[in-house]
Tab-separated table of C-alpha atoms in Angstrom:
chain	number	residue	atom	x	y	z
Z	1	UNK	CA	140.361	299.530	69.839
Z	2	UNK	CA	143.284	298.511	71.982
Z	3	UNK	CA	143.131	296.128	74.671
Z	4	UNK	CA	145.587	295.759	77.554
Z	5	UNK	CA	145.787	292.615	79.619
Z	6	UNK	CA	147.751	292.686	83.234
Z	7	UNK	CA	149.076	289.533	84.718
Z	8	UNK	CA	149.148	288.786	87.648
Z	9	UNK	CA	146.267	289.884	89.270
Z	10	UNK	CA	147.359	289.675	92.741
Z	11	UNK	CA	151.099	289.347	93.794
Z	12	UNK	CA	152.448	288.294	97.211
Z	13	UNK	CA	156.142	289.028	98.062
Z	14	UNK	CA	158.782	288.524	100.819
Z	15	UNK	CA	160.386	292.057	101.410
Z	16	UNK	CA	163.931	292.363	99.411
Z	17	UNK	CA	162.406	289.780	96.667
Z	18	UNK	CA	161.721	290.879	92.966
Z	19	UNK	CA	158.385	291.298	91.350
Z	20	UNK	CA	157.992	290.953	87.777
Z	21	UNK	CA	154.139	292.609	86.853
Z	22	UNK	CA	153.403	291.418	82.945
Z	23	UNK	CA	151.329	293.203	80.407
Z	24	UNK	CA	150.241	292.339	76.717
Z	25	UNK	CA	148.369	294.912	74.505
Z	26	UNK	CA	146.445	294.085	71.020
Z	27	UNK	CA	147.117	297.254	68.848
Z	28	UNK	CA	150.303	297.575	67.041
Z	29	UNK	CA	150.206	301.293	66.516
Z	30	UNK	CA	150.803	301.857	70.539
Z	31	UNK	CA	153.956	303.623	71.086
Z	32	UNK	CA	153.026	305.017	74.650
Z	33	UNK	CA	153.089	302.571	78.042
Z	34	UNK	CA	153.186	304.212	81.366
Z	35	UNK	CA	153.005	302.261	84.194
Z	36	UNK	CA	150.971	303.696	87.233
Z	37	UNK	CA	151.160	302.706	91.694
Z	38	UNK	CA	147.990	303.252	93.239
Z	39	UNK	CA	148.082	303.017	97.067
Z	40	UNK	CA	144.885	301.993	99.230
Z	41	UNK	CA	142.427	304.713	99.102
Z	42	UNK	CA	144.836	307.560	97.426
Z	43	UNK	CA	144.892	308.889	93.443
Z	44	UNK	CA	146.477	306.776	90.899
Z	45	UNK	CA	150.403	308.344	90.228
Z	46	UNK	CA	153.177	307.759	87.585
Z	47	UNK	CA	156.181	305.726	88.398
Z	48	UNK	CA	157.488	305.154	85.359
Z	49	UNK	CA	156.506	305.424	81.288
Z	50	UNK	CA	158.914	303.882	78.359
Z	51	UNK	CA	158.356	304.464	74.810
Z	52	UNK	CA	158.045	301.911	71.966
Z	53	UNK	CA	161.413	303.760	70.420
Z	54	UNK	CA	163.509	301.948	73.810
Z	55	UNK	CA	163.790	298.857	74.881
Z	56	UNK	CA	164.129	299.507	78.426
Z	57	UNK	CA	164.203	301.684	81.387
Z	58	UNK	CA	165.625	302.056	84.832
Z	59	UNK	CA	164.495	304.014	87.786
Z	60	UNK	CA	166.206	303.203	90.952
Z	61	UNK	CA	164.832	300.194	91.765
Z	62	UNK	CA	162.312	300.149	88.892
Z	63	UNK	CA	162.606	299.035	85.306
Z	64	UNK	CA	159.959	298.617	82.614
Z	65	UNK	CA	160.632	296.625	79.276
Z	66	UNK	CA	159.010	296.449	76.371
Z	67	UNK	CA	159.071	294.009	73.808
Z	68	UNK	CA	157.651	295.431	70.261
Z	69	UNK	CA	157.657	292.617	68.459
Z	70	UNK	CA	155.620	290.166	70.797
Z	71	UNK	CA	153.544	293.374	72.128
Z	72	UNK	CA	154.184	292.639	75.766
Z	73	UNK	CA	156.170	294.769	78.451
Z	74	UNK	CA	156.477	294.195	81.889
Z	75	UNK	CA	157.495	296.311	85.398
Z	76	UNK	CA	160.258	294.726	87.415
Z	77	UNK	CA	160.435	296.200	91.465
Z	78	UNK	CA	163.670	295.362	92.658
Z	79	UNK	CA	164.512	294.715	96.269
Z	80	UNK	CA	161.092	294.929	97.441
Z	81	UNK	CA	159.972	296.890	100.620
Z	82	UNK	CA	156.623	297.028	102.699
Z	83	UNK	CA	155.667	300.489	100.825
Z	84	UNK	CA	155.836	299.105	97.910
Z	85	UNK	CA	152.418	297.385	98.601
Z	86	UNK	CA	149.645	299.131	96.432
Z	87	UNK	CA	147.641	298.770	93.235
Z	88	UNK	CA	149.675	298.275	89.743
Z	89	UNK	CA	148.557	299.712	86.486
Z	90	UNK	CA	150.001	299.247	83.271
Z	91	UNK	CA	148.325	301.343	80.146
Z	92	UNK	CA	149.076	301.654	76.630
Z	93	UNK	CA	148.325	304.504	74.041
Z	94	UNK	CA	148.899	305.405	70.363
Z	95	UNK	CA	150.369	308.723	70.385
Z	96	UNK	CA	150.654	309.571	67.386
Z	97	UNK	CA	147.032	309.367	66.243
Z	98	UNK	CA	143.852	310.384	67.256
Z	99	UNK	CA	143.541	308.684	70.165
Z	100	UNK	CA	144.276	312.269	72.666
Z	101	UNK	CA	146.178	310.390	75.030
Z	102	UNK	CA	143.109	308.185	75.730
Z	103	UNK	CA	144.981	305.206	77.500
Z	104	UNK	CA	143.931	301.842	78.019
Z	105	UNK	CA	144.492	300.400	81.239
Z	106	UNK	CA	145.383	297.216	82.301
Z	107	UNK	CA	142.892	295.233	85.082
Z	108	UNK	CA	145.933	296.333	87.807
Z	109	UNK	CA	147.953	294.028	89.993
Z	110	UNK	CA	147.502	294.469	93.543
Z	111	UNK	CA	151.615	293.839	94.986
Z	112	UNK	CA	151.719	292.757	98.830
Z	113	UNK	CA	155.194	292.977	100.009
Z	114	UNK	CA	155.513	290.923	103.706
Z	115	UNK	CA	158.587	292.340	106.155
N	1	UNK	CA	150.422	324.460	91.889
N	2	UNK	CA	147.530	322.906	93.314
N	3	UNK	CA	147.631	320.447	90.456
N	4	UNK	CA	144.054	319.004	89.691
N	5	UNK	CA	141.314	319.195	92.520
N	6	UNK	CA	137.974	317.711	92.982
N	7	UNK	CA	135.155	318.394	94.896
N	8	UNK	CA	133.377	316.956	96.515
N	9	UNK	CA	135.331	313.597	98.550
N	10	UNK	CA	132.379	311.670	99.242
N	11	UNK	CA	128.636	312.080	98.751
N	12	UNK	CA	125.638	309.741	98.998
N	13	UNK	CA	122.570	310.172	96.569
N	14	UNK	CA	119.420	308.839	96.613
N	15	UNK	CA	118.271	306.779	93.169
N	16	UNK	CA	116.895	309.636	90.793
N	17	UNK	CA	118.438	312.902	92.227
N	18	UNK	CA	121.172	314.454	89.807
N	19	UNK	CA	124.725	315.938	91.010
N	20	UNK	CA	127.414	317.562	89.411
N	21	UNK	CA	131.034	316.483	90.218
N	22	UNK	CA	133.575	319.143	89.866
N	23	UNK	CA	137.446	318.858	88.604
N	24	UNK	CA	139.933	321.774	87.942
N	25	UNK	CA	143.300	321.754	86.971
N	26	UNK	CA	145.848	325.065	87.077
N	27	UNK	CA	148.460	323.692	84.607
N	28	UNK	CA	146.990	324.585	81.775
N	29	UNK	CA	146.430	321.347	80.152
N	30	UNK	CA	144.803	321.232	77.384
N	31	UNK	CA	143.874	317.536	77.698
N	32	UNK	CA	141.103	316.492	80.709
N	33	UNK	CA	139.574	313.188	81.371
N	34	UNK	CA	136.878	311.479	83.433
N	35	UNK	CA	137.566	308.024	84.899
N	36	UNK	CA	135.454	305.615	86.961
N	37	UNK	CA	137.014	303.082	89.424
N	38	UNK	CA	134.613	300.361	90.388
N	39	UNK	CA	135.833	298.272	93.285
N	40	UNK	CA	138.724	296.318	93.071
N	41	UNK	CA	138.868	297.097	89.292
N	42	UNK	CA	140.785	299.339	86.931
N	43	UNK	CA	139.739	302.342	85.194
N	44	UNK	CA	137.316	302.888	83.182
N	45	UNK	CA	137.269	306.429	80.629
N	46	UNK	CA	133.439	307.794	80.897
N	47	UNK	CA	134.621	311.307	79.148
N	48	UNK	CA	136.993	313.438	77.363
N	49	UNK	CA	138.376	316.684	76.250
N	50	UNK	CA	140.805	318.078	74.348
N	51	UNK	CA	140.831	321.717	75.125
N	52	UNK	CA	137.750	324.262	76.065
N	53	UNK	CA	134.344	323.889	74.028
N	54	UNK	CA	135.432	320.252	73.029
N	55	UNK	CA	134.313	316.907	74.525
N	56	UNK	CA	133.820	313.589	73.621
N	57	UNK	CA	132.751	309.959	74.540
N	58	UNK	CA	135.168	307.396	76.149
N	59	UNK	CA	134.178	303.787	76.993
N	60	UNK	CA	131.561	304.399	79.530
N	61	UNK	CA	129.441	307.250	79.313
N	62	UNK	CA	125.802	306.394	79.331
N	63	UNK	CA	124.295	308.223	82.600
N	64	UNK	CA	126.984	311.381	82.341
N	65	UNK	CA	127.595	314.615	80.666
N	66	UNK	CA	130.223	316.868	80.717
N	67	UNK	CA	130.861	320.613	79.498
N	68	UNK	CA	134.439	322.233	78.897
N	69	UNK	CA	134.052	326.211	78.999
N	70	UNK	CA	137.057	326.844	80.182
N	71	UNK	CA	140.693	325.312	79.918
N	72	UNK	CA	140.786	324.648	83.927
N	73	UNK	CA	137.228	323.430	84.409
N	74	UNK	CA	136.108	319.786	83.127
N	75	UNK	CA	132.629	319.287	85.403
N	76	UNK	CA	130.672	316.078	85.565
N	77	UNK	CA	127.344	315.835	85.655
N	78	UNK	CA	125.145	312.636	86.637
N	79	UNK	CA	121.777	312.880	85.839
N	80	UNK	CA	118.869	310.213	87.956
N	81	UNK	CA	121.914	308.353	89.434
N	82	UNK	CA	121.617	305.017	89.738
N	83	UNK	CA	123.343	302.130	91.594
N	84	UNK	CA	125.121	301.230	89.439
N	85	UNK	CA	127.184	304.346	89.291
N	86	UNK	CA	128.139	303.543	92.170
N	87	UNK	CA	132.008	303.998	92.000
N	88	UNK	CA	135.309	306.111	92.989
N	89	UNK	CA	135.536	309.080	90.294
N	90	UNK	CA	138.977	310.063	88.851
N	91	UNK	CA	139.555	313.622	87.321
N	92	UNK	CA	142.885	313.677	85.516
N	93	UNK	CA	144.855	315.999	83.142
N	94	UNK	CA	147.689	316.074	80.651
N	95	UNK	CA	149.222	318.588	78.876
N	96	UNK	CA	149.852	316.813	75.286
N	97	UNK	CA	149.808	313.627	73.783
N	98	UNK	CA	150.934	311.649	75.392
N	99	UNK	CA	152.329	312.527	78.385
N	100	UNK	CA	151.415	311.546	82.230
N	101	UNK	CA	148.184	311.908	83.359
N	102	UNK	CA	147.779	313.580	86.644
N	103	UNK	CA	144.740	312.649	89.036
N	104	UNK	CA	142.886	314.205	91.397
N	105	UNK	CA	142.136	312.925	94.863
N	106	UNK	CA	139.136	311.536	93.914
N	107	UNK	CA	134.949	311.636	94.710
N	108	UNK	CA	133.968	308.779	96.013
N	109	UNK	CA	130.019	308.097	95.597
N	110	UNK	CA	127.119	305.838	96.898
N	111	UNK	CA	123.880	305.870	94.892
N	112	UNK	CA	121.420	304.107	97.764
């Protein structure tokens, strides 16, 4: 089965710094990687997915990229503020087989961004 | 849209005693899922389902059972809880493969 690994495991920031959050997954056939923000106490949520047909993707101040070949992708926060702080996830799925949309998650990143 | 709910927020058990954990969705998703968040640590996929009348076994699901008879409804049920079940409980749905998974707010339960 798949198997996602999440690096760092605990990130420290000033505010208005970048954070780079890395993940590396074992199975090939993955085409899916969302990348989920869980703050202290609330329900995990979707910032942003990316697909293994593109390279990259931009949200404001987020980006994801994915790199196919060395099966890695990573989530880059630009410009860092306090609510940024929370729990990262990364997961990774193959959709196009039988796995339902079961995803794998990373071990999560927990982001501290200092004013 | 409510999205998904779960009921109850918190509850404490008692080692042995048996409780059911309940998630609905009103999106119409066909796809449901069970997590378990242990402290400080990611999640972990304790059931499945695909649509009504269909379940199935994620990474985690010794101590659970689950039941799908209709497309909102995806109970769980723990039978002589234990402490190690001890956890935060995730309900989430999707509506295809794959697309983002929405949570609920959450049970979180003590097994003392």
């Amino acid at each position: 089965g798949e198997n996602v690994e999440q690096h760092p495991s605990t990130l420290s920031v000033q505010e208005g710094d970048s954070a780079v959050i890395k993940c590396t997954y074992s199975d090939s056939a993955s085409n899916y990687f969302p990348w989920y923000k869980q703050e202290l106490g609330k329900r995990p949520q979707l910032i942003i997915d990316i697909r293994s047909n593109v390279g990259e993707k931009k949200d404001q101040r987020i980006a994801v990229t994915l790199n196919k070949t060395a099966k890695h992708f990573s989530l880059h926060i630009t410009e860092t503020q306090p609510e940024d702080s929370a729990v990262y996830f990364c997961a990774a799925v193959n959709a196009g087989g039988t796995s339902y949309g079961k995803l794998t998650f990373g071990q999560g990143t927990i982001l501290t961004v200092h004013p | 849209n409510a999205g998904v709910t779960q009921t109850p927020k918190f509850r404490i058990l008692k080692i042995g005693q048996s409780m059911t954990l309940q998630c609905a969705q009103d999106m119409n998703h066909n796809y449901m899922y069970w997590y378990r968040q242990d402290p400080g640590m990611g999640l972990k996929l304790i059931y499945y389902s695909v649509g009504a009348g269909i379940t199935d076994k994620g990474e985690v699901p010794n101590g659970y059972n689950v039941s799908r008879s209709t497309t909102e409804d995806f109970p769980l049920r723990l039978e002589l809880a234990a402490p190690s079940q001890t956890s935060v409980y995730f309900c989430a749905s999707s509506s295809d493969r794959p697309t983002q998974q929405y949570f609920g707010p959450g049970t979180r339960l003590t097994v003392t």
